[in-house]
PDB file of C-alpha atoms and ligand atoms in Angstrom:
ATOM      1  CA  MET A  26       0.000   0.000   0.000  1.00  0.00           C
ATOM      2  CA  SER A  27       1.336   3.448  -0.831  1.00  0.00           C
ATOM      3  CA  ALA A  28       1.981   5.924   1.961  1.00  0.00           C
ATOM      4  CA  ARG A  29      -0.721   8.450   2.779  1.00  0.00           C
ATOM      5  CA  ILE A  30       0.161  11.953   1.646  1.00  0.00           C
ATOM      6  CA  CYS A  31      -0.321  14.286   4.568  1.00  0.00           C
ATOM      7  CA  VAL A  32       0.140  17.787   5.908  1.00  0.00           C
ATOM      8  CA  ILE A  33       0.745  18.341   9.625  1.00  0.00           C
ATOM      9  CA  ASP A  34      -0.390  21.613  11.145  1.00  0.00           C
ATOM     10  CA  THR A  35       1.160  22.108  14.561  1.00  0.00           C
ATOM     11  CA  ASP A  36       2.162  24.469  17.406  1.00  0.00           C
ATOM     12  CA  PRO A  37       5.162  22.753  19.068  1.00  0.00           C
ATOM     13  CA  GLY A  38       4.509  22.076  21.873  1.00  0.00           C
ATOM     14  CA  THR A  39       5.968  19.221  23.895  1.00  0.00           C
ATOM     15  CA  ASP A  40       3.452  16.646  22.670  1.00  0.00           C
ATOM     16  CA  ASP A  41       3.552  18.135  19.161  1.00  0.00           C
ATOM     17  CA  ALA A  42       7.256  17.293  19.058  1.00  0.00           C
ATOM     18  CA  LEU A  43       6.500  13.638  19.807  1.00  0.00           C
ATOM     19  CA  ALA A  44       3.684  13.632  17.240  1.00  0.00           C
ATOM     20  CA  LEU A  45       5.957  15.070  14.545  1.00  0.00           C
ATOM     21  CA  TRP A  46       8.684  12.522  15.231  1.00  0.00           C
ATOM     22  CA  LEU A  47       6.150   9.686  15.255  1.00  0.00           C
ATOM     23  CA  ALA A  48       4.829  10.787  11.862  1.00  0.00           C
ATOM     24  CA  LEU A  49       8.250  11.439  10.347  1.00  0.00           C
ATOM     25  CA  ALA A  50       9.463   8.014  11.483  1.00  0.00           C
ATOM     26  CA  SER A  51       6.506   6.156   9.965  1.00  0.00           C
ATOM     27  CA  PRO A  52       6.574   4.720   6.437  1.00  0.00           C
ATOM     28  CA  GLU A  53       2.757   4.699   6.313  1.00  0.00           C
ATOM     29  CA  LEU A  54       2.835   8.505   6.084  1.00  0.00           C
ATOM     30  CA  ASP A  55       4.306  10.664   3.349  1.00  0.00           C
ATOM     31  CA  VAL A  56       4.582  13.998   5.179  1.00  0.00           C
ATOM     32  CA  ARG A  57       4.732  16.652   2.458  1.00  0.00           C
ATOM     33  CA  LEU A  58       4.463  19.778   4.574  1.00  0.00           C
ATOM     34  CA  VAL A  59       4.556  20.973   8.164  1.00  0.00           C
ATOM     35  CA  THR A  60       2.713  24.215   8.849  1.00  0.00           C
ATOM     36  CA  VAL A  61       2.993  26.092  12.097  1.00  0.00           C
ATOM     37  CA  ALA A  62       0.707  28.302  14.166  1.00  0.00           C
ATOM     38  CA  GLY A  63       1.113  30.130  17.417  1.00  0.00           C
ATOM     39  CA  GLY A  64      -0.486  28.047  20.158  1.00  0.00           C
ATOM     40  CA  ASN A  65       1.377  26.485  23.036  1.00  0.00           C
ATOM     41  CA  ALA A  66       3.844  29.369  22.607  1.00  0.00           C
ATOM     42  CA  GLY A  67       3.969  32.326  20.241  1.00  0.00           C
ATOM     43  CA  LEU A  68       4.799  31.721  16.586  1.00  0.00           C
ATOM     44  CA  ASP A  69       8.231  33.232  17.262  1.00  0.00           C
ATOM     45  CA  ARG A  70       8.878  30.074  19.332  1.00  0.00           C
ATOM     46  CA  THR A  71       6.725  27.426  17.665  1.00  0.00           C
ATOM     47  CA  LEU A  72       8.227  28.053  14.217  1.00  0.00           C
ATOM     48  CA  PRO A  73      11.881  27.530  15.273  1.00  0.00           C
ATOM     49  CA  ASN A  74      10.738  24.582  17.383  1.00  0.00           C
ATOM     50  CA  ALA A  75       9.075  22.948  14.374  1.00  0.00           C
ATOM     51  CA  ARG A  76      12.150  23.602  12.215  1.00  0.00           C
ATOM     52  CA  ALA A  77      14.388  22.047  14.861  1.00  0.00           C
ATOM     53  CA  ILE A  78      12.143  19.010  15.391  1.00  0.00           C
ATOM     54  CA  VAL A  79      11.957  18.291  11.652  1.00  0.00           C
ATOM     55  CA  GLY A  80      15.684  18.986  11.279  1.00  0.00           C
ATOM     56  CA  LEU A  81      16.654  16.522  14.002  1.00  0.00           C
ATOM     57  CA  SER A  82      14.645  13.816  12.236  1.00  0.00           C
ATOM     58  CA  GLY A  83      16.826  14.179   9.149  1.00  0.00           C
ATOM     59  CA  ARG A  84      13.716  14.344   6.942  1.00  0.00           C
ATOM     60  CA  ALA A  85      13.645  17.084   4.293  1.00  0.00           C
ATOM     61  CA  VAL A  86      10.095  18.291   4.846  1.00  0.00           C
ATOM     62  CA  PRO A  87       9.314  21.994   4.298  1.00  0.00           C
ATOM     63  CA  VAL A  88       8.224  23.899   7.389  1.00  0.00           C
ATOM     64  CA  VAL A  89       6.092  26.969   6.690  1.00  0.00           C
ATOM     65  CA  ALA A  90       4.954  29.732   9.030  1.00  0.00           C
ATOM     66  CA  GLY A  91       1.279  30.374   9.513  1.00  0.00           C
ATOM     67  CA  ALA A  92      -1.045  32.249  11.806  1.00  0.00           C
ATOM     68  CA  ASP A  93       0.321  33.956  14.893  1.00  0.00           C
ATOM     69  CA  ARG A  94      -3.216  34.439  16.260  1.00  0.00           C
ATOM     70  CA  PRO A  95      -6.711  33.042  15.851  1.00  0.00           C
ATOM     71  CA  LEU A  96      -9.192  34.345  13.282  1.00  0.00           C
ATOM     72  CA  LEU A  97     -11.041  36.218  16.023  1.00  0.00           C
ATOM     73  CA  GLY A  98     -10.230  36.906  19.629  1.00  0.00           C
ATOM     74  CA  ALA A  99      -6.905  37.129  21.387  1.00  0.00           C
ATOM     75  CA  PHE A 100      -3.884  34.831  21.280  1.00  0.00           C
ATOM     76  CA  THR A 101      -2.997  33.013  24.519  1.00  0.00           C
ATOM     77  CA  ALA A 102      -0.076  30.612  25.017  1.00  0.00           C
ATOM     78  CA  GLU A 103       0.096  27.654  27.433  1.00  0.00           C
ATOM     79  CA  PRO A 104       3.472  27.987  29.224  1.00  0.00           C
ATOM     80  CA  ARG A 105       2.343  26.071  32.333  1.00  0.00           C
ATOM     81  CA  VAL A 106       2.521  22.762  30.481  1.00  0.00           C
ATOM     82  CA  HIS A 107       4.989  23.458  27.684  1.00  0.00           C
ATOM     83  CA  GLY A 108       7.337  26.038  29.217  1.00  0.00           C
ATOM     84  CA  ALA A 109       7.908  29.554  27.890  1.00  0.00           C
ATOM     85  CA  ASP A 110       9.709  28.201  24.808  1.00  0.00           C
ATOM     86  CA  GLY A 111       7.038  25.570  24.055  1.00  0.00           C
ATOM     87  CA  ILE A 112       9.324  22.545  24.398  1.00  0.00           C
ATOM     88  CA  GLY A 113      10.101  22.552  28.088  1.00  0.00           C
ATOM     89  CA  GLY A 114      13.414  24.391  27.826  1.00  0.00           C
ATOM     90  CA  VAL A 115      15.045  21.525  25.903  1.00  0.00           C
ATOM     91  CA  ALA A 116      17.710  22.912  23.544  1.00  0.00           C
ATOM     92  CA  LEU A 117      17.615  21.413  20.038  1.00  0.00           C
ATOM     93  CA  PRO A 118      20.012  22.106  17.165  1.00  0.00           C
ATOM     94  CA  GLU A 119      18.609  24.774  14.870  1.00  0.00           C
ATOM     95  CA  GLY A 120      16.726  23.376  11.912  1.00  0.00           C
ATOM     96  CA  ALA A 121      16.773  24.469   8.280  1.00  0.00           C
ATOM     97  CA  PRO A 122      15.218  27.860   7.543  1.00  0.00           C
ATOM     98  CA  ALA A 123      11.476  28.004   7.101  1.00  0.00           C
ATOM     99  CA  ALA A 124      10.330  27.473   3.530  1.00  0.00           C
ATOM    100  CA  PRO A 125       9.010  30.644   1.889  1.00  0.00           C
ATOM    101  CA  GLY A 126       5.343  31.486   1.862  1.00  0.00           C
ATOM    102  CA  ILE A 127       2.529  31.253   4.317  1.00  0.00           C
ATOM    103  CA  ALA A 128       0.812  28.161   5.671  1.00  0.00           C
ATOM    104  CA  ALA A 129      -2.615  28.460   4.048  1.00  0.00           C
ATOM    105  CA  ASP A 130      -1.077  28.985   0.582  1.00  0.00           C
ATOM    106  CA  SER A 131       1.266  26.041   1.047  1.00  0.00           C
ATOM    107  CA  ILE A 132      -1.552  23.753   2.203  1.00  0.00           C
ATOM    108  CA  ARG A 133      -3.591  24.724  -0.852  1.00  0.00           C
ATOM    109  CA  ALA A 134      -0.567  24.057  -3.072  1.00  0.00           C
ATOM    110  CA  VAL A 135      -0.340  20.482  -1.746  1.00  0.00           C
ATOM    111  CA  LEU A 136      -4.089  20.035  -2.295  1.00  0.00           C
ATOM    112  CA  ARG A 137      -3.816  21.313  -5.855  1.00  0.00           C
ATOM    113  CA  ALA A 138      -0.956  18.945  -6.591  1.00  0.00           C
ATOM    114  CA  GLU A 139      -2.440  15.798  -5.017  1.00  0.00           C
ATOM    115  CA  GLU A 140      -5.874  14.205  -5.243  1.00  0.00           C
ATOM    116  CA  ARG A 141      -5.965  12.675  -1.761  1.00  0.00           C
ATOM    117  CA  VAL A 142      -4.398  14.489   1.138  1.00  0.00           C
ATOM    118  CA  THR A 143      -4.819  13.823   4.854  1.00  0.00           C
ATOM    119  CA  LEU A 144      -4.716  16.903   7.078  1.00  0.00           C
ATOM    120  CA  ILE A 145      -3.446  16.326  10.604  1.00  0.00           C
ATOM    121  CA  GLY A 146      -4.238  19.217  12.939  1.00  0.00           C
ATOM    122  CA  ILE A 147      -2.621  19.203  16.365  1.00  0.00           C
ATOM    123  CA  GLY A 148      -2.811  22.897  17.227  1.00  0.00           C
ATOM    124  CA  PRO A 149      -5.315  25.737  16.842  1.00  0.00           C
ATOM    125  CA  ALA A 150      -7.154  25.112  13.555  1.00  0.00           C
ATOM    126  CA  THR A 151      -6.461  28.537  11.988  1.00  0.00           C
ATOM    127  CA  ASN A 152      -4.095  27.527   9.170  1.00  0.00           C
ATOM    128  CA  LEU A 153      -6.218  24.595   8.008  1.00  0.00           C
ATOM    129  CA  ALA A 154      -9.406  26.671   8.117  1.00  0.00           C
ATOM    130  CA  LEU A 155      -7.832  29.530   6.178  1.00  0.00           C
ATOM    131  CA  ALA A 156      -6.668  27.092   3.494  1.00  0.00           C
ATOM    132  CA  LEU A 157     -10.095  25.495   3.049  1.00  0.00           C
ATOM    133  CA  ALA A 158     -12.148  28.677   3.448  1.00  0.00           C
ATOM    134  CA  SER A 159     -10.121  30.536   0.845  1.00  0.00           C
ATOM    135  CA  GLU A 160     -10.561  27.844  -1.851  1.00  0.00           C
ATOM    136  CA  PRO A 161     -13.460  25.596  -0.812  1.00  0.00           C
ATOM    137  CA  ALA A 162     -13.322  23.472  -3.979  1.00  0.00           C
ATOM    138  CA  LEU A 163     -10.033  22.006  -2.755  1.00  0.00           C
ATOM    139  CA  ALA A 164     -11.839  20.325   0.146  1.00  0.00           C
ATOM    140  CA  ALA A 165     -12.803  17.589  -2.323  1.00  0.00           C
ATOM    141  CA  ARG A 166      -9.158  16.501  -2.259  1.00  0.00           C
ATOM    142  CA  VAL A 167      -9.074  16.087   1.493  1.00  0.00           C
ATOM    143  CA  GLU A 168      -9.147  12.388   2.306  1.00  0.00           C
ATOM    144  CA  GLU A 169      -9.501  12.869   6.058  1.00  0.00           C
ATOM    145  CA  ILE A 170      -8.951  15.576   8.661  1.00  0.00           C
ATOM    146  CA  VAL A 171      -7.567  14.127  11.888  1.00  0.00           C
ATOM    147  CA  LEU A 172      -7.638  16.554  14.784  1.00  0.00           C
ATOM    148  CA  MET A 173      -6.464  16.513  18.351  1.00  0.00           C
ATOM    149  CA  THR A 174      -9.111  18.848  19.637  1.00  0.00           C
ATOM    150  CA  GLY A 175     -12.073  19.175  21.942  1.00  0.00           C
ATOM    151  CA  ALA A 176     -13.611  17.199  24.734  1.00  0.00           C
ATOM    152  CA  TRP A 177     -17.070  15.757  25.246  1.00  0.00           C
ATOM    153  CA  ALA A 178     -16.899  16.252  29.022  1.00  0.00           C
ATOM    154  CA  GLU A 179     -14.742  18.831  30.763  1.00  0.00           C
ATOM    155  CA  GLY A 180     -12.018  21.021  29.321  1.00  0.00           C
ATOM    156  CA  ASN A 181      -8.401  21.639  30.214  1.00  0.00           C
ATOM    157  CA  ILE A 182      -8.117  25.389  29.626  1.00  0.00           C
ATOM    158  CA  THR A 183     -11.589  26.446  30.810  1.00  0.00           C
ATOM    159  CA  PRO A 184     -14.043  24.268  32.710  1.00  0.00           C
ATOM    160  CA  SER A 185     -15.626  23.245  29.408  1.00  0.00           C
ATOM    161  CA  ALA A 186     -13.069  23.885  26.647  1.00  0.00           C
ATOM    162  CA  GLU A 187      -9.989  22.048  25.446  1.00  0.00           C
ATOM    163  CA  PHE A 188      -6.997  24.241  24.536  1.00  0.00           C
ATOM    164  CA  ASN A 189      -6.871  23.786  20.731  1.00  0.00           C
ATOM    165  CA  ALA A 190     -10.636  24.196  20.291  1.00  0.00           C
ATOM    166  CA  TRP A 191     -10.694  27.192  22.627  1.00  0.00           C
ATOM    167  CA  SER A 192      -7.724  28.816  20.858  1.00  0.00           C
ATOM    168  CA  ASP A 193      -9.680  29.209  17.615  1.00  0.00           C
ATOM    169  CA  PRO A 194     -13.249  27.882  17.720  1.00  0.00           C
ATOM    170  CA  GLU A 195     -14.318  29.703  14.544  1.00  0.00           C
ATOM    171  CA  SER A 196     -11.630  27.859  12.603  1.00  0.00           C
ATOM    172  CA  LEU A 197     -12.598  24.540  14.143  1.00  0.00           C
ATOM    173  CA  ALA A 198     -16.192  25.230  13.061  1.00  0.00           C
ATOM    174  CA  VAL A 199     -14.970  25.625   9.468  1.00  0.00           C
ATOM    175  CA  LEU A 200     -13.310  22.195   9.599  1.00  0.00           C
ATOM    176  CA  LEU A 201     -16.292  20.490  11.232  1.00  0.00           C
ATOM    177  CA  GLY A 202     -18.553  21.942   8.553  1.00  0.00           C
ATOM    178  CA  CYS A 203     -16.411  21.337   5.480  1.00  0.00           C
ATOM    179  CA  GLY A 204     -18.113  18.094   4.543  1.00  0.00           C
ATOM    180  CA  ARG A 205     -15.000  15.914   4.557  1.00  0.00           C
ATOM    181  CA  PRO A 206     -14.372  13.051   7.011  1.00  0.00           C
ATOM    182  CA  VAL A 207     -13.208  14.457  10.340  1.00  0.00           C
ATOM    183  CA  THR A 208     -11.689  12.279  13.062  1.00  0.00           C
ATOM    184  CA  LEU A 209     -11.413  13.609  16.607  1.00  0.00           C
ATOM    185  CA  ALA A 210      -8.899  12.719  19.293  1.00  0.00           C
ATOM    186  CA  THR A 211     -10.467  14.472  22.284  1.00  0.00           C
ATOM    187  CA  LEU A 212      -9.229  14.858  25.843  1.00  0.00           C
ATOM    188  CA  GLU A 213     -11.141  11.739  26.889  1.00  0.00           C
ATOM    189  CA  LEU A 214      -9.134   9.713  24.384  1.00  0.00           C
ATOM    190  CA  THR A 215      -5.762  11.282  25.132  1.00  0.00           C
ATOM    191  CA  ALA A 216      -6.355  10.771  28.874  1.00  0.00           C
ATOM    192  CA  GLN A 217      -5.862   7.096  28.101  1.00  0.00           C
ATOM    193  CA  ALA A 218      -2.352   7.796  26.741  1.00  0.00           C
ATOM    194  CA  LEU A 219      -0.917   8.638  30.126  1.00  0.00           C
ATOM    195  CA  VAL A 220       2.851   9.114  30.313  1.00  0.00           C
ATOM    196  CA  THR A 221       3.880   7.497  33.596  1.00  0.00           C
ATOM    197  CA  PRO A 222       7.351   7.015  35.112  1.00  0.00           C
ATOM    198  CA  ALA A 223       7.165   3.326  34.133  1.00  0.00           C
ATOM    199  CA  ARG A 224       6.402   4.167  30.497  1.00  0.00           C
ATOM    200  CA  LEU A 225       9.206   6.746  30.441  1.00  0.00           C
ATOM    201  CA  ALA A 226      11.612   4.108  31.745  1.00  0.00           C
ATOM    202  CA  THR A 227      10.537   1.711  28.984  1.00  0.00           C
ATOM    203  CA  LEU A 228      11.106   4.386  26.340  1.00  0.00           C
ATOM    204  CA  GLU A 229      14.487   5.194  27.838  1.00  0.00           C
ATOM    205  CA  ALA A 230      15.520   1.535  27.672  1.00  0.00           C
ATOM    206  CA  ALA A 231      14.688   1.429  23.957  1.00  0.00           C
ATOM    207  CA  GLY A 232      18.017   3.033  23.030  1.00  0.00           C
ATOM    208  CA  GLY A 233      17.632   5.176  19.960  1.00  0.00           C
ATOM    209  CA  GLY A 234      19.440   8.307  18.808  1.00  0.00           C
ATOM    210  CA  ALA A 235      19.191  12.069  19.194  1.00  0.00           C
ATOM    211  CA  CYS A 236      15.452  12.236  18.487  1.00  0.00           C
ATOM    212  CA  LEU A 237      14.513   9.709  21.145  1.00  0.00           C
ATOM    213  CA  ALA A 238      16.896  11.381  23.612  1.00  0.00           C
ATOM    214  CA  ALA A 239      15.303  14.767  22.894  1.00  0.00           C
ATOM    215  CA  ALA A 240      11.835  13.251  23.112  1.00  0.00           C
ATOM    216  CA  LEU A 241      12.656  11.854  26.553  1.00  0.00           C
ATOM    217  CA  ALA A 242      14.068  15.189  27.746  1.00  0.00           C
ATOM    218  CA  ILE A 243      10.938  16.941  26.516  1.00  0.00           C
ATOM    219  CA  LEU A 244       8.660  14.425  28.222  1.00  0.00           C
ATOM    220  CA  GLN A 245      10.643  14.756  31.441  1.00  0.00           C
ATOM    221  CA  SER A 246      10.003  18.521  31.375  1.00  0.00           C
ATOM    222  CA  VAL A 247       6.219  18.141  31.494  1.00  0.00           C
ATOM    223  CA  PRO A 248       4.709  18.406  34.973  1.00  0.00           C
ATOM    224  CA  ALA A 249       2.562  15.536  36.226  1.00  0.00           C
ATOM    225  CA  SER A 250      -1.078  16.505  36.006  1.00  0.00           C
ATOM    226  CA  ARG A 251      -3.298  17.269  38.985  1.00  0.00           C
ATOM    227  CA  ARG A 252      -6.246  15.975  36.954  1.00  0.00           C
ATOM    228  CA  PHE A 253      -4.611  12.548  36.931  1.00  0.00           C
ATOM    229  CA  GLY A 254      -3.651  12.477  40.601  1.00  0.00           C
ATOM    230  CA  PHE A 255      -0.058  13.342  39.617  1.00  0.00           C
ATOM    231  CA  ARG A 256       0.372   9.816  38.205  1.00  0.00           C
ATOM    232  CA  GLY A 257       1.582  11.283  34.904  1.00  0.00           C
ATOM    233  CA  PHE A 258       0.242  13.409  32.054  1.00  0.00           C
ATOM    234  CA  PRO A 259      -1.638  12.743  28.824  1.00  0.00           C
ATOM    235  CA  LEU A 260       0.302  12.568  25.570  1.00  0.00           C
ATOM    236  CA  HIS A 261      -2.300  14.291  23.405  1.00  0.00           C
ATOM    237  CA  ASP A 262      -1.037  14.941  19.887  1.00  0.00           C
ATOM    238  CA  PRO A 263       0.658  11.623  19.044  1.00  0.00           C
ATOM    239  CA  CYS A 264      -2.767   9.986  19.460  1.00  0.00           C
ATOM    240  CA  ALA A 265      -3.948  11.726  16.275  1.00  0.00           C
ATOM    241  CA  VAL A 266      -0.948  10.414  14.335  1.00  0.00           C
ATOM    242  CA  ALA A 267      -1.258   6.919  15.815  1.00  0.00           C
ATOM    243  CA  TRP A 268      -4.815   6.674  14.454  1.00  0.00           C
ATOM    244  CA  LEU A 269      -3.363   6.780  10.933  1.00  0.00           C
ATOM    245  CA  LEU A 270      -0.719   4.172  11.743  1.00  0.00           C
ATOM    246  CA  ALA A 271      -2.615   1.654  13.838  1.00  0.00           C
ATOM    247  CA  PRO A 272      -6.400   2.153  13.672  1.00  0.00           C
ATOM    248  CA  GLN A 273      -6.862  -1.320  15.141  1.00  0.00           C
ATOM    249  CA  ILE A 274      -5.728  -0.103  18.564  1.00  0.00           C
ATOM    250  CA  PHE A 275      -8.661   2.350  18.747  1.00  0.00           C
ATOM    251  CA  ALA A 276     -12.390   1.960  19.351  1.00  0.00           C
ATOM    252  CA  THR A 277     -14.518   4.542  17.527  1.00  0.00           C
ATOM    253  CA  ARG A 278     -18.044   5.805  17.152  1.00  0.00           C
ATOM    254  CA  ARG A 279     -19.769   8.206  14.788  1.00  0.00           C
ATOM    255  CA  VAL A 280     -20.965  11.452  16.339  1.00  0.00           C
ATOM    256  CA  HIS A 281     -22.262  14.893  15.556  1.00  0.00           C
ATOM    257  CA  ALA A 282     -19.720  17.477  16.734  1.00  0.00           C
ATOM    258  CA  ALA A 283     -20.070  21.252  16.960  1.00  0.00           C
ATOM    259  CA  VAL A 284     -18.183  23.992  18.753  1.00  0.00           C
ATOM    260  CA  GLU A 285     -19.444  26.896  20.836  1.00  0.00           C
ATOM    261  CA  THR A 286     -18.165  30.274  19.680  1.00  0.00           C
ATOM    262  CA  HIS A 287     -19.851  32.558  22.209  1.00  0.00           C
ATOM    263  CA  GLY A 288     -20.008  33.273  25.901  1.00  0.00           C
ATOM    264  CA  THR A 289     -18.335  31.521  28.804  1.00  0.00           C
ATOM    265  CA  ALA A 290     -18.484  28.181  26.982  1.00  0.00           C
ATOM    266  CA  ARG A 291     -16.530  29.564  23.998  1.00  0.00           C
ATOM    267  CA  GLY A 292     -14.396  26.760  22.603  1.00  0.00           C
ATOM    268  CA  ARG A 293     -16.498  23.987  24.117  1.00  0.00           C
ATOM    269  CA  THR A 294     -17.076  21.115  21.728  1.00  0.00           C
ATOM    270  CA  VAL A 295     -20.574  19.689  21.876  1.00  0.00           C
ATOM    271  CA  ILE A 296     -20.209  16.047  20.919  1.00  0.00           C
ATOM    272  CA  ASP A 297     -23.335  13.966  20.609  1.00  0.00           C
ATOM    273  CA  ARG A 298     -22.197  10.447  21.503  1.00  0.00           C
ATOM    274  CA  TRP A 299     -25.710   9.029  21.912  1.00  0.00           C
ATOM    275  CA  GLU A 300     -27.589  10.450  18.896  1.00  0.00           C
ATOM    276  CA  ARG A 301     -29.620  12.791  21.076  1.00  0.00           C
ATOM    277  CA  SER A 302     -29.430  15.821  18.800  1.00  0.00           C
ATOM    278  CA  GLY A 303     -31.073  14.194  15.811  1.00  0.00           C
ATOM    279  CA  GLN A 304     -28.330  15.695  13.666  1.00  0.00           C
ATOM    280  CA  PRO A 305     -26.456  13.512  11.186  1.00  0.00           C
ATOM    281  CA  SER A 306     -22.946  12.518  12.188  1.00  0.00           C
ATOM    282  CA  ASN A 307     -20.132  14.705  10.890  1.00  0.00           C
ATOM    283  CA  ALA A 308     -17.207  13.155  12.742  1.00  0.00           C
ATOM    284  CA  LEU A 309     -15.611   9.942  13.872  1.00  0.00           C
ATOM    285  CA  LEU A 310     -14.816  10.065  17.568  1.00  0.00           C
ATOM    286  CA  LEU A 311     -11.833   8.094  18.779  1.00  0.00           C
ATOM    287  CA  ASP A 312     -13.384   6.665  21.908  1.00  0.00           C
ATOM    288  CA  ALA A 313     -10.838   4.272  23.369  1.00  0.00           C
ATOM    289  CA  LEU A 314      -7.186   3.392  22.960  1.00  0.00           C
ATOM    290  CA  ASP A 315      -5.026   0.392  23.814  1.00  0.00           C
ATOM    291  CA  ALA A 316      -2.457   2.451  25.729  1.00  0.00           C
ATOM    292  CA  ASP A 317       0.212  -0.246  25.944  1.00  0.00           C
ATOM    293  CA  ALA A 318       0.035  -0.811  22.177  1.00  0.00           C
ATOM    294  CA  PHE A 319       0.202   2.958  21.641  1.00  0.00           C
ATOM    295  CA  PHE A 320       3.363   3.378  23.717  1.00  0.00           C
ATOM    296  CA  SER A 321       4.967   0.339  22.051  1.00  0.00           C
ATOM    297  CA  LEU A 322       4.251   1.874  18.654  1.00  0.00           C
ATOM    298  CA  LEU A 323       5.738   5.186  19.778  1.00  0.00           C
ATOM    299  CA  GLY A 324       8.917   3.543  21.055  1.00  0.00           C
ATOM    300  CA  ASP A 325       9.286   1.255  18.034  1.00  0.00           C
ATOM    301  CA  ARG A 326       9.035   4.186  15.642  1.00  0.00           C
ATOM    302  CA  LEU A 327      11.104   6.794  17.505  1.00  0.00           C
ATOM    303  CA  VAL A 328      13.945   4.337  17.886  1.00  0.00           C
ATOM    304  CA  GLU A 329      14.243   4.276  14.089  1.00  0.00           C
ATOM    305  CA  LEU A 330      15.030   8.018  13.866  1.00  0.00           C
ATOM    306  CA  PRO A 331      18.576   9.376  13.964  1.00  0.00           C
TER     307      PRO A 331
HETATM  308  C1  BDR B 413      -3.648  20.257  23.098  1.00  0.00           C
HETATM  309  O1  BDR B 413      -3.279  21.576  23.486  1.00  0.00           O
HETATM  310  C2  BDR B 413      -1.890  21.717  23.473  1.00  0.00           C
HETATM  311  O2  BDR B 413      -1.465  22.263  24.685  1.00  0.00           O
HETATM  312  C3  BDR B 413      -1.296  20.373  23.174  1.00  0.00           C
HETATM  313  O3  BDR B 413      -0.173  20.486  22.336  1.00  0.00           O
HETATM  314  C4  BDR B 413      -2.409  19.636  22.478  1.00  0.00           C
HETATM  315  O4  BDR B 413      -2.406  19.880  21.086  1.00  0.00           O
HETATM  316  C5  BDR B 413      -4.197  19.517  24.288  1.00  0.00           C
HETATM  317  O5  BDR B 413      -5.289  20.189  24.827  1.00  0.00           O
HETATM  318 CA1   CA B 414      -0.444  20.837  19.958  1.00  0.00          CA
END
């Protein structure tokens, strides 16, 4: 089977770094482009982080700058989890310069050139939404949009909103309404991918090169989460990539998903898991994950990188 052509839109981000390395290490994916938004840190940090992460992998994938703020509303970073620099203060060798242009144009260029493209969104959805909203006919070429976003229960940045959805809900609404298959890795799914000291020790024992060493240093920088009784922290973004590599380790269900754009619940995703809204499904919800299989996959792939 030929590799899936994909674009990764990201805001590195500790877990984004792991997601990028997982994708770049995986022969099932043909990563044509990495686009970057401000998110976990400002674009002035996330762009060099993305360049460095791709550079360390040894893969020649263009990295292009995108939005430094959401379509509407104010930009807010998340330094409590990711550190002021976005990758927990871990120094990486500088990557190649950013490719010229701007994210939305570059995403559209890939869509014009290829008939089936998978879009992987692991940050605020601004760049992907701008690409599709500015040339809607290109949506026909989107094979699948896989997003780490949202939550069907409580949020992690407000009581009801998950960080990526809350960062740019209008853009997420564009993706949910574009008519192409959307797959959601929500907080309830990523909670099952808990990084624990035991799992870190297993990864450490795997050997590997500079990427795995950097991945471990980044993971060690992330504080254990109060929400999880300080047992560890969820590894959000690699879950979205893992879906494309090993769908058999997930349980799924079809849902209708929407996002609030107003009021105190701004950024809340309303996910109808039990067909109560009467609305047709517009998304595939990743409901459950075999966590041991997920961490084995992560280790097996990262060990293959330089
Ligand atoms: C999401 O928000 C970011 O902080 C993480 O990188 C992930 O994409 C989790 O809510
Ligand atoms: Ca992210």
